[in-house]
XYZ file of C-alpha atoms in Angstrom:
318
model
C 29.477 14.512 11.832
C 26.427 16.712 12.415
C 23.152 15.856 10.804
C 22.804 19.423 9.661
C 26.168 19.712 8.042
C 26.686 20.142 4.264
C 23.876 17.926 3.070
C 23.114 17.559 -0.585
C 19.718 16.464 -1.895
C 19.219 12.838 -2.746
C 18.679 12.230 -6.455
C 15.677 10.514 -8.042
C 17.815 7.470 -8.886
C 18.379 6.892 -5.179
C 14.644 7.102 -4.453
C 13.883 4.705 -7.310
C 16.475 2.127 -6.250
C 15.924 2.298 -2.489
C 12.145 2.530 -2.826
C 11.950 -0.312 -5.327
C 14.017 -2.697 -3.194
C 12.044 -1.738 -0.083
C 8.739 -2.289 -1.846
C 9.763 -5.677 -3.197
C 10.774 -6.830 0.288
C 7.452 -5.624 1.682
C 5.462 -7.461 -0.998
C 7.313 -10.750 -0.507
C 6.847 -10.634 3.262
C 3.271 -9.353 3.464
C 1.374 -10.605 0.384
C -0.362 -13.504 2.238
C -1.977 -11.067 4.668
C -3.153 -8.904 1.762
C -4.755 -11.913 0.049
C -6.568 -12.836 3.276
C -7.725 -9.220 3.644
C -9.163 -9.149 0.112
C -10.981 -12.463 0.600
C -12.485 -11.207 3.876
C -13.642 -7.977 2.218
C -15.296 -9.941 -0.591
C -16.752 -12.597 1.711
C -20.490 -12.728 2.435
C -20.001 -15.052 5.419
C -21.939 -14.115 8.535
C -25.010 -12.921 6.636
C -27.146 -15.882 7.754
C -28.931 -15.397 11.106
C -26.948 -16.743 14.043
C -23.647 -16.906 12.139
C -20.505 -14.791 12.483
C -18.201 -13.519 9.739
C -15.182 -15.740 9.137
C -12.076 -14.409 10.933
C -8.713 -13.783 9.334
C -7.106 -16.982 10.704
C -10.026 -19.127 9.500
C -9.946 -17.364 6.130
C -6.231 -18.060 5.761
C -6.615 -21.719 6.753
C -9.513 -22.119 4.317
C -7.396 -20.741 1.458
C -4.521 -23.089 2.330
C -6.791 -26.150 2.602
C -8.747 -25.508 -0.586
C -6.116 -23.903 -2.788
C -2.667 -24.770 -1.322
C -0.344 -22.342 0.530
C 0.816 -20.838 -2.784
C -2.652 -19.347 -3.187
C -1.770 -16.860 -0.461
C 0.584 -15.292 -3.016
C -2.049 -14.831 -5.721
C -1.627 -11.426 -7.316
C 2.036 -11.175 -6.291
C 3.113 -10.694 -9.899
C 0.829 -7.674 -10.235
C 2.154 -6.251 -6.980
C 5.838 -6.752 -7.856
C 5.372 -5.294 -11.360
C 4.004 -2.107 -9.856
C 6.034 -1.847 -6.682
C 9.139 -0.186 -8.163
C 7.307 2.711 -9.857
C 4.920 2.953 -6.902
C 7.653 3.342 -4.308
C 9.765 5.510 -6.598
C 6.828 7.862 -7.130
C 5.908 7.802 -3.426
C 9.307 8.808 -2.067
C 10.402 11.040 -4.959
C 7.104 12.942 -5.135
C 6.924 13.308 -1.348
C 10.412 14.824 -1.221
C 9.526 17.079 -4.170
C 6.276 18.324 -2.633
C 7.972 18.728 0.757
C 10.678 20.844 -0.882
C 8.076 23.048 -2.571
C 6.266 23.567 0.736
C 9.394 24.203 2.821
C 10.078 27.640 4.275
C 12.320 29.404 1.752
C 14.339 31.159 4.424
C 15.022 28.250 6.808
C 14.451 25.216 4.597
C 12.275 23.708 7.351
C 8.901 22.061 6.644
C 6.024 22.401 9.096
C 3.927 19.450 10.277
C 0.981 20.717 8.240
C 3.103 20.972 5.098
C 4.452 17.451 5.617
C 0.870 16.175 5.877
C -0.086 17.998 2.652
C 3.011 16.599 0.901
C 1.984 13.116 2.045
C -1.566 13.643 0.754
C -0.212 14.790 -2.617
C 2.287 11.902 -2.825
C -0.454 9.370 -2.045
C -2.736 10.845 -4.702
C 0.095 10.837 -7.252
C 1.003 7.187 -6.685
C -2.671 6.147 -6.700
C -3.407 7.648 -10.110
C -0.090 6.704 -11.712
C 0.327 3.124 -10.485
C -1.735 1.838 -7.570
C -5.260 1.801 -9.031
C -4.578 -0.300 -12.179
C -2.204 -2.544 -10.211
C -4.851 -3.204 -7.556
C -7.627 -3.938 -10.056
C -5.433 -6.693 -11.521
C -4.277 -7.908 -8.093
C -7.807 -8.120 -6.693
C -9.113 -9.989 -9.740
C -6.299 -12.542 -9.289
C -6.792 -12.809 -5.515
C -10.566 -13.234 -5.847
C -10.159 -16.396 -7.939
C -10.930 -19.312 -5.648
C -9.273 -22.069 -7.642
C -6.771 -24.638 -6.440
C -3.221 -24.270 -7.678
C -2.749 -27.996 -6.984
C -5.326 -29.029 -9.598
C -3.991 -28.454 -13.144
C -7.419 -29.198 -14.614
C -9.080 -26.373 -12.692
C -8.279 -23.490 -15.047
C -8.571 -19.988 -13.581
C -10.143 -17.107 -15.496
C -6.895 -15.125 -15.243
C -3.650 -17.109 -15.563
C -1.277 -14.351 -14.420
C -0.995 -10.569 -14.156
C -0.260 -10.048 -17.849
C -3.149 -12.270 -18.927
C -5.433 -10.474 -16.467
C -4.552 -7.074 -17.945
C -5.113 -8.374 -21.494
C -8.461 -9.986 -20.606
C -9.770 -7.012 -18.651
C -8.862 -4.491 -21.361
C -10.230 -6.716 -24.164
C -13.521 -7.563 -22.452
C -14.219 -4.502 -20.314
C -12.112 -1.697 -21.745
C -9.029 0.189 -20.605
C -11.059 2.376 -18.245
C -11.765 -0.703 -16.084
C -8.159 -0.583 -14.875
C -9.024 2.778 -13.327
C -12.235 1.671 -11.688
C -12.332 3.021 -8.148
C -9.553 5.529 -8.842
C -11.241 8.220 -6.726
C -11.501 5.885 -3.735
C -7.981 4.587 -4.307
C -6.648 8.136 -4.432
C -8.562 9.046 -1.265
C -7.244 5.962 0.524
C -3.630 6.464 -0.603
C -3.745 10.171 0.178
C -4.956 9.634 3.746
C -2.557 6.708 4.152
C 0.520 8.652 3.103
C -0.566 11.880 4.776
C -0.801 10.098 8.133
C 2.137 7.799 7.392
C 4.742 10.403 6.424
C 3.625 12.897 9.076
C 3.885 10.330 11.869
C 7.176 8.973 10.500
C 8.845 12.377 10.159
C 7.704 13.549 13.603
C 8.720 10.316 15.335
C 12.143 10.527 13.658
C 12.560 14.048 15.009
C 11.697 12.833 18.509
C 14.143 9.923 18.215
C 16.946 12.268 17.088
C 16.080 14.724 19.867
C 16.736 12.028 22.462
C 19.845 10.791 20.604
C 21.544 14.003 19.402
C 24.888 12.318 18.739
C 23.472 9.916 16.139
C 23.907 10.866 12.487
C 21.515 8.112 11.366
C 19.065 6.108 13.427
C 19.721 2.341 13.585
C 17.545 0.105 11.408
C 15.552 -1.313 14.308
C 14.419 2.219 15.245
C 13.350 2.891 11.650
C 11.340 -0.347 11.830
C 9.613 0.611 15.087
C 8.816 4.111 13.807
C 7.580 2.674 10.490
C 5.411 0.132 12.328
C 3.688 2.857 14.348
C 3.240 5.258 11.428
C 2.049 2.465 9.140
C -0.857 1.598 11.448
C -2.328 5.109 11.200
C -3.850 4.796 7.723
C -5.820 1.519 7.947
C -7.786 2.619 11.003
C -8.696 5.953 9.404
C -9.910 4.694 6.021
C -11.037 1.051 6.352
C -14.546 1.683 4.874
C -12.990 3.365 1.818
C -10.707 0.383 1.225
C -13.509 -2.199 1.581
C -15.846 -0.362 -0.823
C -12.952 0.072 -3.276
C -12.142 -3.655 -3.178
C -15.735 -4.697 -3.958
C -16.032 -2.025 -6.627
C -12.902 -3.206 -8.420
C -13.836 -6.900 -8.226
C -17.314 -6.494 -9.732
C -18.165 -6.352 -13.449
C -20.437 -3.411 -14.242
C -22.783 -2.563 -17.082
C -21.506 0.207 -19.399
C -22.907 3.635 -18.622
C -22.900 3.246 -14.837
C -21.207 6.288 -13.330
C -18.513 6.060 -10.668
C -20.810 7.703 -8.101
C -23.603 5.238 -8.879
C -21.233 2.291 -8.486
C -19.943 3.525 -5.150
C -23.495 4.175 -3.946
C -24.702 0.734 -5.052
C -21.819 -1.071 -3.325
C -22.055 0.966 -0.107
C -25.849 0.670 0.087
C -25.754 -3.067 -0.598
C -23.193 -3.570 2.168
C -25.210 -1.446 4.614
C -28.554 -3.126 3.838
C -27.380 -6.737 3.706
C -24.388 -6.916 6.043
C -24.541 -3.910 8.343
C -21.910 -1.445 9.499
C -19.428 -4.199 10.450
C -19.027 -5.099 6.779
C -17.210 -1.789 6.173
C -14.460 -2.976 8.527
C -14.066 -6.480 7.128
C -10.402 -7.350 6.733
C -9.219 -4.623 9.123
C -7.159 -7.080 11.206
C -5.096 -8.539 8.334
C -4.874 -5.076 6.766
C -3.291 -3.599 9.890
C -1.126 -6.704 10.290
C -0.060 -6.310 6.670
C 0.301 -2.525 6.342
C 2.011 -1.745 9.660
C 4.802 -4.370 9.373
C 4.938 -3.580 5.665
C 5.744 0.056 6.409
C 8.262 -1.059 9.030
C 10.016 -3.104 6.335
C 9.718 -0.347 3.720
C 11.182 2.429 5.849
C 13.929 0.271 7.369
C 15.032 -1.129 3.997
C 14.629 2.234 2.254
C 16.757 4.074 4.805
C 19.378 1.325 4.784
C 19.650 1.063 0.988
C 19.671 4.846 0.662
C 22.505 5.045 3.177
C 24.503 2.413 1.253
C 24.000 4.315 -2.013
C 25.051 7.552 -0.345
C 28.231 5.899 0.977
C 29.020 4.612 -2.517
C 28.417 8.038 -4.073
C 31.231 9.785 -2.246
C 32.379 13.007 -3.842
C 36.105 13.611 -4.563
C 36.258 15.903 -1.515
C 34.965 13.122 0.695
C 31.506 14.564 1.303
C 28.567 12.174 1.372
C 25.476 12.825 -0.673
C 22.902 12.731 2.117
C 19.599 14.336 2.904
């Protein structure tokens, strides 16, 4: 069967199901690295003369020793509760924007248009889901309490309690603190991610013209490479965003003032290296995470397509 033959567009339900399952698998596998990344970004270690910032292995071991291994999964509830709509919006909006930008005569989408579709998809998911989810996740991850000590009560008990407490004490707008930086980060992430993924898939198919679908291990390798693009390009944005969302601010402070205060404080007290704190666990989390997401997404989508066989025997594929 040719890859170009009689393809019908994949419906939103397929994107929601495949994207949601892929996102849940990514979260379960990679949450410990995300927790370590957040702790490193919030850490002030290395500020004293003659000392070095704590590395990602030491940070992870410290969390395990002080707070038990389960602490590495702090904020997982917030992540899982947002992962289905996040991934559904990411894949569905990307395919929608890509369709709008495609050449009307040929149906082909240029590299530039794919990048723009990725930027738009990242911005859409950031505003709709990612920003409030990450505010809650970061608040939970920043709590340095031991899960082994029942008498040591945390400020936020779980994701739902965190949302309730934040909205009650700081207002609903707090859930959208750092939304501009989150949107910028997600836009650059998905612009680079989808562009690299789509182009690498084309190359893989070019060298394997007889394959209708690439095997899962190739989707994983391509996803791993494309997933590493974003973190290196926007690490300072992500670090500033994390500190901005963790802090409690006085009412009346504008978003620009908050960003300026955080960035200036980091520059003055910790130097340029502070903007890249957590880059190692972030790359180790995002790149394999995207490998998992794309491999699982493509596999689940293929299964759904095989189930949704039309009476004439045609498969509903992209």
